[in-house]
């Protein structure tokens, strides 16, 4: 009851929720791109499972605050640079994101040249889920460590995470459909996944790239692409 009547608690909740939503953009982009290669029915189920896992991972990490804070303690030193388990996970996750996005870009280019979309295999759905689990773990770790630094009450952290995941779920469907319907948008999303991967690796090596720069670049490019999509749609209407 004290938290419900505390203006500071509500301010912390609003601030942390906004931050969690912004940090969740990376997750939504990755899931939207990765599910575009499987049938729509499976894609919807994969999105639901992926975002549910994102919520579960975040709540699990919040319940292990002492262990999580310990992940920021140095475990190895290489050339006077101390690395914690958090750094190692961010580097590994960033490299995976770069490799996956590069592979997807190569697949998109090759598919267009061959003129064959290729039917998804029976194991494609499970492989998509495995990839979503890997990236969910990386993004959840980064998100929750940020949350710990901003709020003191576990209830506020959990509430902010739940609200952010609900908003991610609501927005993931339209984003996934838009990405699937517009190939140039998918290529743009893949390029930003490479950029996000580079930022994660840089964070792991103690070189912080302000996320504001990355999100501004994403927003600006998305606005330009939106104008391109609108222009193509208008040209099609005029041709009729």
GROMACS .gro file of C-alpha atoms in nm:
model
  240
    1UNK     CA    1   0.000   0.000   0.000
    2UNK     CA    2   0.288   0.237   0.071
    3UNK     CA    3   0.413   0.195  -0.287
    4UNK     CA    4   0.063   0.259  -0.429
    5UNK     CA    5   0.040   0.593  -0.248
    6UNK     CA    6   0.398   0.701  -0.308
    7UNK     CA    7   0.456   0.957  -0.588
    8UNK     CA    8   0.822   0.851  -0.601
    9UNK     CA    9   0.720   0.490  -0.663
   10UNK     CA   10   0.487   0.588  -0.948
   11UNK     CA   11   0.756   0.810  -1.102
   12UNK     CA   12   1.005   0.523  -1.079
   13UNK     CA   13   0.751   0.285  -1.236
   14UNK     CA   14   0.680   0.517  -1.530
   15UNK     CA   15   1.048   0.590  -1.589
   16UNK     CA   16   1.152   0.224  -1.565
   17UNK     CA   17   0.863   0.108  -1.786
   18UNK     CA   18   0.961   0.358  -2.056
   19UNK     CA   19   1.322   0.242  -2.034
   20UNK     CA   20   1.222  -0.126  -2.053
   21UNK     CA   21   1.006  -0.056  -2.361
   22UNK     CA   22   1.296   0.120  -2.534
   23UNK     CA   23   1.536  -0.162  -2.445
   24UNK     CA   24   1.276  -0.410  -2.572
   25UNK     CA   25   1.285  -0.261  -2.923
   26UNK     CA   26   1.592  -0.473  -2.998
   27UNK     CA   27   1.407  -0.787  -2.892
   28UNK     CA   28   1.097  -0.705  -3.102
   29UNK     CA   29   1.308  -0.636  -3.412
   30UNK     CA   30   1.499  -0.963  -3.376
   31UNK     CA   31   1.184  -1.172  -3.321
   32UNK     CA   32   1.004  -1.001  -3.611
   33UNK     CA   33   1.291  -1.076  -3.849
   34UNK     CA   34   1.360  -1.430  -3.732
   35UNK     CA   35   0.997  -1.549  -3.756
   36UNK     CA   36   0.954  -1.414  -4.109
   37UNK     CA   37   1.108  -1.732  -4.255
   38UNK     CA   38   0.844  -1.968  -4.113
   39UNK     CA   39   0.470  -2.001  -4.198
   40UNK     CA   40   0.236  -1.734  -4.048
   41UNK     CA   41   0.066  -1.976  -3.806
   42UNK     CA   42   0.402  -2.094  -3.670
   43UNK     CA   43   0.535  -1.738  -3.673
   44UNK     CA   44   0.254  -1.622  -3.443
   45UNK     CA   45   0.319  -1.911  -3.204
   46UNK     CA   46   0.695  -1.844  -3.211
   47UNK     CA   47   0.635  -1.476  -3.129
   48UNK     CA   48   0.412  -1.571  -2.837
   49UNK     CA   49   0.664  -1.822  -2.702
   50UNK     CA   50   0.955  -1.582  -2.755
   51UNK     CA   51   0.791  -1.292  -2.572
   52UNK     CA   52   0.663  -1.520  -2.294
   53UNK     CA   53   1.019  -1.645  -2.246
   54UNK     CA   54   1.142  -1.284  -2.241
   55UNK     CA   55   0.899  -1.212  -1.956
   56UNK     CA   56   0.993  -1.533  -1.768
   57UNK     CA   57   1.367  -1.467  -1.802
   58UNK     CA   58   1.329  -1.111  -1.674
   59UNK     CA   59   1.123  -1.212  -1.370
   60UNK     CA   60   1.363  -1.502  -1.294
   61UNK     CA   61   1.660  -1.266  -1.309
   62UNK     CA   62   1.484  -1.016  -1.083
   63UNK     CA   63   1.427  -1.293  -0.827
   64UNK     CA   64   1.802  -1.366  -0.831
   65UNK     CA   65   1.922  -1.013  -0.759
   66UNK     CA   66   2.218  -1.113  -0.543
   67UNK     CA   67   2.342  -1.363  -0.804
   68UNK     CA   68   2.278  -1.112  -1.083
   69UNK     CA   69   2.478  -0.836  -0.913
   70UNK     CA   70   2.759  -1.088  -0.874
   71UNK     CA   71   2.771  -1.124  -1.253
   72UNK     CA   72   2.919  -0.775  -1.272
   73UNK     CA   73   3.223  -0.874  -1.064
   74UNK     CA   74   3.544  -0.934  -1.265
   75UNK     CA   75   3.628  -1.300  -1.329
   76UNK     CA   76   3.918  -1.278  -1.576
   77UNK     CA   77   4.168  -1.013  -1.682
   78UNK     CA   78   4.309  -0.988  -2.033
   79UNK     CA   79   4.572  -0.720  -2.105
   80UNK     CA   80   4.466  -0.511  -1.804
   81UNK     CA   81   4.097  -0.531  -1.906
   82UNK     CA   82   3.873  -0.697  -1.647
   83UNK     CA   83   3.582  -0.903  -1.778
   84UNK     CA   84   3.278  -1.008  -1.574
   85UNK     CA   85   3.029  -1.280  -1.664
   86UNK     CA   86   2.799  -1.000  -1.784
   87UNK     CA   87   3.069  -0.878  -2.022
   88UNK     CA   88   3.131  -1.230  -2.152
   89UNK     CA   89   2.757  -1.288  -2.209
   90UNK     CA   90   2.720  -0.954  -2.389
   91UNK     CA   91   3.019  -1.027  -2.613
   92UNK     CA   92   2.889  -1.375  -2.695
   93UNK     CA   93   2.536  -1.248  -2.756
   94UNK     CA   94   2.660  -0.961  -2.969
   95UNK     CA   95   2.872  -1.192  -3.184
   96UNK     CA   96   2.576  -1.427  -3.224
   97UNK     CA   97   2.355  -1.134  -3.329
   98UNK     CA   98   2.612  -1.012  -3.584
   99UNK     CA   99   2.659  -1.363  -3.725
  100UNK     CA  100   2.284  -1.430  -3.742
  101UNK     CA  101   2.197  -1.097  -3.904
  102UNK     CA  102   2.481  -1.134  -4.156
  103UNK     CA  103   2.363  -1.488  -4.239
  104UNK     CA  104   2.007  -1.363  -4.288
  105UNK     CA  105   2.123  -1.079  -4.514
  106UNK     CA  106   2.323  -1.328  -4.721
  107UNK     CA  107   2.019  -1.558  -4.735
  108UNK     CA  108   1.792  -1.274  -4.853
  109UNK     CA  109   2.033  -1.173  -5.130
  110UNK     CA  110   2.092  -1.532  -5.244
  111UNK     CA  111   1.718  -1.608  -5.239
  112UNK     CA  112   1.646  -1.312  -5.464
  113UNK     CA  113   1.920  -1.408  -5.704
  114UNK     CA  114   1.799  -1.767  -5.718
  115UNK     CA  115   1.438  -1.663  -5.734
  116UNK     CA  116   1.345  -1.929  -5.478
  117UNK     CA  117   1.205  -1.859  -5.133
  118UNK     CA  118   1.266  -2.215  -5.016
  119UNK     CA  119   1.019  -2.413  -4.807
  120UNK     CA  120   1.094  -2.412  -4.435
  121UNK     CA  121   1.202  -2.748  -4.293
  122UNK     CA  122   1.016  -2.930  -4.016
  123UNK     CA  123   1.283  -2.828  -3.763
  124UNK     CA  124   1.275  -2.459  -3.860
  125UNK     CA  125   1.023  -2.373  -3.588
  126UNK     CA  126   1.234  -2.528  -3.311
  127UNK     CA  127   1.552  -2.364  -3.444
  128UNK     CA  128   1.373  -2.027  -3.438
  129UNK     CA  129   1.271  -2.085  -3.075
  130UNK     CA  130   1.630  -2.176  -2.978
  131UNK     CA  131   1.761  -1.856  -3.137
  132UNK     CA  132   1.492  -1.649  -2.963
  133UNK     CA  133   1.586  -1.807  -2.628
  134UNK     CA  134   1.955  -1.714  -2.678
  135UNK     CA  135   1.879  -1.352  -2.762
  136UNK     CA  136   1.609  -1.326  -2.491
  137UNK     CA  137   1.872  -1.424  -2.233
  138UNK     CA  138   2.118  -1.160  -2.356
  139UNK     CA  139   1.863  -0.877  -2.380
  140UNK     CA  140   1.701  -0.976  -2.048
  141UNK     CA  141   2.036  -0.962  -1.869
  142UNK     CA  142   2.116  -0.616  -2.004
  143UNK     CA  143   1.763  -0.491  -1.934
  144UNK     CA  144   1.741  -0.617  -1.575
  145UNK     CA  145   2.086  -0.494  -1.473
  146UNK     CA  146   1.977  -0.150  -1.598
  147UNK     CA  147   1.653  -0.180  -1.398
  148UNK     CA  148   1.842  -0.266  -1.079
  149UNK     CA  149   2.038   0.056  -1.111
  150UNK     CA  150   1.721   0.266  -1.144
  151UNK     CA  151   1.477   0.123  -0.888
  152UNK     CA  152   1.508  -0.009  -0.533
  153UNK     CA  153   1.180  -0.201  -0.494
  154UNK     CA  154   1.140  -0.545  -0.653
  155UNK     CA  155   0.763  -0.490  -0.696
  156UNK     CA  156   0.826  -0.183  -0.914
  157UNK     CA  157   1.081  -0.370  -1.126
  158UNK     CA  158   0.846  -0.665  -1.184
  159UNK     CA  159   0.551  -0.436  -1.265
  160UNK     CA  160   0.760  -0.237  -1.515
  161UNK     CA  161   0.886  -0.556  -1.682
  162UNK     CA  162   0.533  -0.700  -1.713
  163UNK     CA  163   0.393  -0.378  -1.862
  164UNK     CA  164   0.685  -0.353  -2.107
  165UNK     CA  165   0.645  -0.718  -2.217
  166UNK     CA  166   0.269  -0.669  -2.273
  167UNK     CA  167   0.342  -0.366  -2.493
  168UNK     CA  168   0.613  -0.565  -2.676
  169UNK     CA  169   0.361  -0.844  -2.740
  170UNK     CA  170   0.095  -0.605  -2.872
  171UNK     CA  171   0.342  -0.431  -3.104
  172UNK     CA  172   0.527  -0.743  -3.222
  173UNK     CA  173   0.242  -0.864  -3.448
  174UNK     CA  174   0.209  -0.547  -3.659
  175UNK     CA  175   0.589  -0.508  -3.672
  176UNK     CA  176   0.635  -0.870  -3.788
  177UNK     CA  177   0.366  -0.836  -4.057
  178UNK     CA  178   0.514  -0.510  -4.181
  179UNK     CA  179   0.864  -0.659  -4.198
  180UNK     CA  180   0.735  -0.968  -4.383
  181UNK     CA  181   0.541  -0.760  -4.638
  182UNK     CA  182   0.823  -0.516  -4.717
  183UNK     CA  183   1.158  -0.681  -4.807
  184UNK     CA  184   1.350  -0.352  -4.795
  185UNK     CA  185   1.229  -0.298  -4.438
  186UNK     CA  186   1.351  -0.646  -4.343
  187UNK     CA  187   1.694  -0.568  -4.485
  188UNK     CA  188   1.700  -0.244  -4.287
  189UNK     CA  189   1.603  -0.432  -3.969
  190UNK     CA  190   1.882  -0.684  -4.028
  191UNK     CA  191   2.132  -0.402  -4.073
  192UNK     CA  192   2.026  -0.258  -3.738
  193UNK     CA  193   2.061  -0.599  -3.573
  194UNK     CA  194   2.425  -0.594  -3.687
  195UNK     CA  195   2.458  -0.246  -3.534
  196UNK     CA  196   2.300  -0.361  -3.206
  197UNK     CA  197   2.533  -0.663  -3.201
  198UNK     CA  198   2.833  -0.434  -3.240
  199UNK     CA  199   2.703  -0.221  -2.951
  200UNK     CA  200   2.670  -0.531  -2.727
  201UNK     CA  201   3.024  -0.644  -2.809
  202UNK     CA  202   3.154  -0.291  -2.743
  203UNK     CA  203   2.977  -0.287  -2.404
  204UNK     CA  204   3.142  -0.618  -2.321
  205UNK     CA  205   3.482  -0.461  -2.393
  206UNK     CA  206   3.404  -0.161  -2.169
  207UNK     CA  207   3.345   0.075  -2.461
  208UNK     CA  208   2.994   0.208  -2.412
  209UNK     CA  209   2.809   0.335  -2.719
  210UNK     CA  210   2.514   0.550  -2.603
  211UNK     CA  211   2.197   0.369  -2.709
  212UNK     CA  212   2.037   0.704  -2.788
  213UNK     CA  213   2.256   0.731  -3.099
  214UNK     CA  214   2.150   0.384  -3.216
  215UNK     CA  215   1.780   0.440  -3.151
  216UNK     CA  216   1.791   0.779  -3.323
  217UNK     CA  217   1.950   0.615  -3.630
  218UNK     CA  218   1.680   0.345  -3.621
  219UNK     CA  219   1.399   0.602  -3.590
  220UNK     CA  220   1.541   0.822  -3.868
  221UNK     CA  221   1.592   0.532  -4.109
  222UNK     CA  222   1.247   0.389  -4.023
  223UNK     CA  223   1.090   0.727  -4.103
  224UNK     CA  224   1.271   0.740  -4.440
  225UNK     CA  225   1.162   0.383  -4.517
  226UNK     CA  226   0.802   0.470  -4.420
  227UNK     CA  227   0.806   0.750  -4.679
  228UNK     CA  228   0.947   0.505  -4.936
  229UNK     CA  229   0.669   0.254  -4.863
  230UNK     CA  230   0.406   0.528  -4.887
  231UNK     CA  231   0.555   0.651  -5.216
  232UNK     CA  232   0.550   0.299  -5.365
  233UNK     CA  233   0.191   0.253  -5.256
  234UNK     CA  234   0.088   0.582  -5.415
  235UNK     CA  235   0.267   0.493  -5.740
  236UNK     CA  236   0.079   0.162  -5.754
  237UNK     CA  237  -0.253   0.343  -5.704
  238UNK     CA  238  -0.165   0.595  -5.975
  239UNK     CA  239  -0.070   0.312  -6.216
  240UNK     CA  240  -0.415   0.161  -6.180
   0.00000   0.00000   0.00000
